[in-house]
C-alpha positions as a Markdown table, in Angstrom:
| # | Residue | x | y | z |
|---|---|---|---|---|
| 1 | Met | -31.3 | -26.2 | -61.0 |
| 2 | Thr | -28.1 | -27.8 | -59.8 |
| 3 | Val | -26.2 | -25.9 | -57.1 |
| 4 | Ser | -22.4 | -26.1 | -57.3 |
| 5 | Asp | -20.3 | -27.2 | -54.3 |
| 6 | Asp | -18.9 | -23.7 | -54.1 |
| 7 | Asn | -22.4 | -22.2 | -53.9 |
| 8 | Lys | -23.4 | -24.7 | -51.2 |
| 9 | Asp | -20.4 | -23.7 | -49.1 |
| 10 | Ser | -21.2 | -20.0 | -49.6 |
| 11 | Ile | -24.9 | -20.5 | -48.5 |
| 12 | Glu | -23.8 | -22.6 | -45.5 |
| 13 | Asn | -21.3 | -19.9 | -44.4 |
| 14 | Arg | -23.9 | -17.1 | -44.7 |
| 15 | Ala | -26.3 | -19.2 | -42.6 |
| 16 | Ile | -23.7 | -19.8 | -39.9 |
| 17 | Ala | -22.8 | -16.1 | -39.8 |
| 18 | Ser | -26.4 | -15.2 | -39.5 |
| 19 | Arg | -26.9 | -17.5 | -36.5 |
| 20 | Leu | -23.8 | -16.2 | -34.8 |
| 21 | Ala | -25.0 | -12.6 | -35.2 |
| 22 | Thr | -28.3 | -13.5 | -33.7 |
| 23 | Met | -26.7 | -15.3 | -30.7 |
| 24 | Asn | -24.4 | -12.3 | -30.1 |
| 25 | Thr | -27.3 | -9.9 | -30.2 |
| 26 | His | -29.2 | -12.0 | -27.6 |
| 27 | His | -26.0 | -12.2 | -25.5 |
| 28 | Arg | -25.5 | -8.5 | -25.5 |
| 29 | Thr | -29.1 | -7.8 | -24.6 |
| 30 | Ala | -29.1 | -10.3 | -21.7 |
| 31 | Asn | -25.9 | -8.7 | -20.3 |
| 32 | Glu | -27.3 | -5.2 | -20.6 |
| 33 | Asn | -30.3 | -6.3 | -18.5 |
| 34 | Val | -28.1 | -7.7 | -15.7 |
| 35 | Lys | -27.6 | -5.3 | -12.9 |
| 36 | Gln | -23.9 | -4.7 | -12.4 |
| 37 | Pro | -22.6 | -5.3 | -8.9 |
| 38 | Thr | -21.5 | -2.3 | -6.9 |
| 39 | Ile | -18.1 | -2.2 | -5.3 |
| 40 | Tyr | -18.5 | -2.5 | -1.5 |
| 41 | Glu | -16.6 | 0.1 | 0.5 |
| 42 | Pro | -16.3 | -1.1 | 4.1 |
| 43 | Asp | -17.5 | 1.1 | 6.9 |
| 44 | Tyr | -14.5 | 1.4 | 9.1 |
| 45 | Asp | -16.7 | 3.0 | 11.8 |
| 46 | Asp | -19.2 | 0.2 | 12.0 |
| 47 | Gly | -17.8 | -1.2 | 15.3 |
| 48 | Arg | -15.8 | -4.0 | 13.8 |
| 49 | Ile | -12.5 | -2.2 | 14.4 |
| 50 | Ala | -11.1 | -2.4 | 18.0 |
| 51 | Ile | -8.8 | 0.5 | 18.8 |
| 52 | Ile | -6.6 | -0.7 | 21.7 |
| 53 | Arg | -3.7 | 1.8 | 21.4 |
| 54 | Ser | -3.3 | 5.4 | 20.6 |
| 55 | Phe | -1.0 | 6.4 | 17.7 |
| 56 | Glu | -1.5 | 10.1 | 18.6 |
| 57 | Arg | -0.4 | 9.6 | 22.2 |
| 58 | Asp | 2.3 | 7.0 | 21.7 |
| 59 | Ile | 3.9 | 7.9 | 18.4 |
| 60 | Ala | 2.7 | 11.3 | 16.9 |
| 61 | Ser | 3.2 | 13.3 | 20.1 |
| 62 | Arg | 6.8 | 12.2 | 20.4 |
| 63 | Ile | 7.6 | 12.9 | 16.8 |
| 64 | Glu | 6.0 | 16.4 | 17.0 |
| 65 | Cys | 8.3 | 17.2 | 19.9 |
| 66 | Leu | 11.5 | 16.6 | 17.9 |
| 67 | Lys | 13.7 | 19.7 | 17.4 |
| 68 | Thr | 16.3 | 21.0 | 15.0 |
| 69 | Pro | 18.4 | 19.7 | 13.3 |
| 70 | Leu | 15.7 | 17.1 | 12.7 |
| 71 | Asp | 13.1 | 18.0 | 10.1 |
| 72 | Val | 9.7 | 16.5 | 10.7 |
| 73 | Ser | 7.3 | 16.2 | 7.7 |
| 74 | Ser | 4.4 | 14.0 | 6.6 |
| 75 | Leu | 4.5 | 12.1 | 3.3 |
| 76 | Gly | 0.7 | 12.2 | 3.2 |
| 77 | Glu | -2.4 | 11.0 | 5.1 |
| 78 | Val | -3.4 | 7.4 | 5.4 |
| 79 | Ala | -7.2 | 7.2 | 5.7 |
| 80 | Tyr | -9.6 | 4.4 | 6.7 |
| 81 | Gly | -13.0 | 6.0 | 7.1 |
| 82 | Ser | -12.7 | 8.5 | 10.0 |
| 83 | His | -9.4 | 6.9 | 11.0 |
| 84 | Arg | -6.8 | 9.2 | 9.5 |
| 85 | Tyr | -3.1 | 9.3 | 10.2 |
| 86 | Pro | 0.0 | 11.2 | 9.0 |
| 87 | Leu | 2.8 | 9.1 | 7.6 |
| 88 | Tyr | 5.7 | 10.8 | 9.2 |
| 89 | Glu | 9.2 | 11.2 | 7.8 |
| 90 | Ile | 12.1 | 12.7 | 9.8 |
| 91 | Thr | 15.2 | 13.8 | 8.0 |
| 92 | Ala | 18.6 | 15.0 | 9.2 |
| 93 | Ile | 20.8 | 16.3 | 6.4 |
| 94 | His | 24.2 | 17.6 | 7.7 |
| 95 | Asp | 26.2 | 17.3 | 4.5 |
| 96 | Ala | 24.7 | 16.2 | 1.2 |
| 97 | Asn | 28.0 | 14.4 | 0.5 |
| 98 | Asn | 27.7 | 12.2 | 3.5 |
| 99 | Pro | 26.3 | 8.7 | 3.2 |
| 100 | Tyr | 22.5 | 8.4 | 3.6 |
| 101 | Ile | 20.8 | 6.0 | 6.0 |
| 102 | Arg | 17.1 | 5.2 | 5.8 |
| 103 | Leu | 15.5 | 3.5 | 8.8 |
| 104 | Thr | 11.9 | 2.3 | 9.0 |
| 105 | Gly | 9.8 | 0.8 | 11.7 |
| 106 | Leu | 6.3 | -0.6 | 12.5 |
| 107 | Val | 5.7 | -1.9 | 9.0 |
| 108 | His | 3.7 | -4.6 | 10.9 |
| 109 | Gly | 1.5 | -2.9 | 13.5 |
| 110 | Asp | 1.9 | -5.7 | 16.1 |
| 111 | Glu | 5.7 | -5.4 | 16.0 |
| 112 | Glu | 6.2 | -2.2 | 17.9 |
| 113 | Ala | 9.7 | -2.7 | 19.3 |
| 114 | Gly | 11.5 | -1.3 | 16.1 |
| 115 | Gly | 9.3 | 1.8 | 15.8 |
| 116 | Lys | 9.7 | 2.7 | 19.5 |
| 117 | Ala | 13.5 | 2.0 | 19.3 |
| 118 | Leu | 13.6 | 4.5 | 16.4 |
| 119 | Leu | 11.8 | 7.1 | 18.5 |
| 120 | Asp | 14.3 | 6.6 | 21.3 |
| 121 | Phe | 17.1 | 6.9 | 18.8 |
| 122 | Leu | 15.7 | 10.2 | 17.5 |
| 123 | Asp | 15.3 | 11.5 | 21.0 |
| 124 | Asp | 19.0 | 11.2 | 21.8 |
| 125 | Gly | 21.1 | 8.5 | 20.1 |
| 126 | Ile | 21.1 | 10.1 | 16.7 |
| 127 | Lys | 23.1 | 13.2 | 17.7 |
| 128 | Gln | 26.5 | 11.5 | 17.8 |
| 129 | Tyr | 26.1 | 10.4 | 14.1 |
| 130 | Leu | 24.9 | 13.6 | 12.5 |
| 131 | Thr | 28.2 | 14.8 | 11.4 |
| 132 | His | 29.0 | 11.6 | 9.6 |
| 133 | Phe | 25.7 | 10.4 | 8.1 |
| 134 | Asn | 22.5 | 11.8 | 6.7 |
| 135 | Phe | 19.3 | 10.1 | 8.0 |
| 136 | Ile | 15.8 | 9.6 | 6.5 |
| 137 | Ile | 13.6 | 7.9 | 9.1 |
| 138 | Asn | 10.0 | 6.6 | 9.0 |
| 139 | Pro | 9.3 | 5.4 | 12.6 |
| 140 | Cys | 5.8 | 4.2 | 11.9 |
| 141 | Ile | 4.8 | 3.0 | 8.4 |
| 142 | Asn | 1.6 | 1.3 | 9.7 |
| 143 | Pro | -0.2 | 3.7 | 12.1 |
| 144 | Ser | -3.6 | 2.0 | 11.7 |
| 145 | Gly | -2.1 | -1.4 | 12.4 |
| 146 | Tyr | -0.4 | 0.1 | 15.5 |
| 147 | Glu | -3.7 | 1.2 | 16.9 |
| 148 | Thr | -5.3 | -2.2 | 16.3 |
| 149 | Ala | -2.2 | -4.1 | 17.3 |
| 150 | Thr | -2.4 | -6.2 | 14.1 |
| 151 | Leu | 0.2 | -7.2 | 11.5 |
| 152 | Gln | -2.0 | -5.7 | 8.7 |
| 153 | Ala | -3.2 | -2.2 | 8.1 |
| 154 | Met | -6.8 | -1.5 | 8.9 |
| 155 | Asn | -8.1 | -2.7 | 5.5 |
| 156 | Gly | -6.6 | -6.2 | 6.3 |
| 157 | Tyr | -8.1 | -6.2 | 9.7 |
| 158 | His | -11.6 | -5.3 | 8.6 |
| 159 | Leu | -13.1 | -8.6 | 7.3 |
| 160 | Ala | -15.3 | -6.8 | 4.8 |
| 161 | Ser | -12.3 | -5.4 | 2.9 |
| 162 | Arg | -10.0 | -8.5 | 3.1 |
| 163 | Thr | -9.7 | -10.3 | -0.2 |
| 164 | Asp | -6.9 | -12.7 | 1.0 |
| 165 | Lys | -4.4 | -13.3 | 3.7 |
| 166 | Asn | -2.1 | -10.6 | 2.3 |
| 167 | Thr | -4.6 | -7.7 | 2.3 |
| 168 | Gly | -3.2 | -4.9 | 4.3 |
| 169 | Asn | 0.2 | -6.5 | 4.6 |
| 170 | Ile | 2.4 | -3.5 | 3.7 |
| 171 | Asn | 5.6 | -5.5 | 3.6 |
| 172 | Arg | 4.2 | -7.5 | 0.6 |
| 173 | Ser | 2.7 | -4.6 | -1.3 |
| 174 | Phe | 5.8 | -2.8 | -2.6 |
| 175 | Asn | 6.7 | -2.7 | -6.3 |
| 176 | Gly | 3.0 | -2.9 | -7.4 |
| 177 | Ala | 2.4 | -6.3 | -5.9 |
| 178 | Leu | -0.7 | -5.3 | -4.0 |
| 179 | Pro | -2.4 | -1.9 | -3.8 |
| 180 | Gln | -1.7 | -0.3 | -0.4 |
| 181 | Gln | -1.6 | 3.4 | 0.3 |
| 182 | Glu | 1.2 | 3.2 | 2.9 |
| 183 | Ser | 3.6 | 1.5 | 0.6 |
| 184 | Arg | 2.8 | 3.9 | -2.3 |
| 185 | Leu | 3.7 | 6.9 | 0.0 |
| 186 | Ile | 7.0 | 5.2 | 0.9 |
| 187 | Glu | 7.8 | 4.4 | -2.7 |
| 188 | Ala | 7.2 | 8.0 | -3.7 |
| 189 | Ser | 9.6 | 9.1 | -1.0 |
| 190 | Leu | 12.2 | 6.6 | -2.3 |
| 191 | Lys | 11.9 | 8.0 | -5.8 |
| 192 | Arg | 12.4 | 11.6 | -4.5 |
| 193 | Gly | 15.3 | 10.7 | -2.2 |
| 194 | Pro | 19.0 | 10.4 | -2.9 |
| 195 | Glu | 20.3 | 8.1 | -5.6 |
| 196 | Arg | 21.0 | 4.6 | -4.3 |
| 197 | Asp | 23.7 | 2.2 | -5.6 |
| 198 | Leu | 21.8 | -1.1 | -5.3 |
| 199 | Pro | 22.3 | -4.3 | -7.1 |
| 200 | Pro | 19.5 | -5.4 | -9.4 |
| 201 | Ile | 16.7 | -7.1 | -7.5 |
| 202 | Lys | 14.7 | -10.1 | -8.9 |
| 203 | Trp | 11.2 | -9.9 | -7.4 |
| 204 | Thr | 9.8 | -13.2 | -6.4 |
| 205 | Pro | 6.2 | -13.2 | -5.1 |
| 206 | Val | 6.0 | -14.8 | -1.7 |
| 207 | Tyr | 2.2 | -14.6 | -1.3 |
| 208 | Ser | -0.6 | -16.6 | -2.6 |
């Protein structure tokens, strides 16, 4: 019996499909037998973190002493193992029609001058401006970095959780660039805050 060219093509195609199905079955079975890796959560209390300054003594205690008309609140808690810190926000709203000024400090934990200057400003210097401006102030965005005196937050300082040189760099984790709990809290505050008249921003990644 003579087999036509069309029948030959059909037979070959079915044979190829059968081989591919067998290969895919073997591939799935092999993958199912492979143990999936677990995501490693670093132990921030394993002795690798050197605490050399006190956020509670140097920063939090001064903020908690601030009085009316300054309103002290926490945007939420930043946590690295047992190391837990409130992310403070201080507001002074005299007249909702006045311009708003937002000031932030200590985004990088080893650059303490700006944060401590804001604390001094809150202690006394802000009073003369309260009738003309409204203020939203975050004196210390990186409390864990302040305690370790490092540019990064604690997840960038702990080698087990660092994936690249930008891990824990809060300044480079806004707008969804990198996951970082401190920047997410600040972003949420910005969304809740007063409307801002800002020009469009073209985001250009500066990390690698």
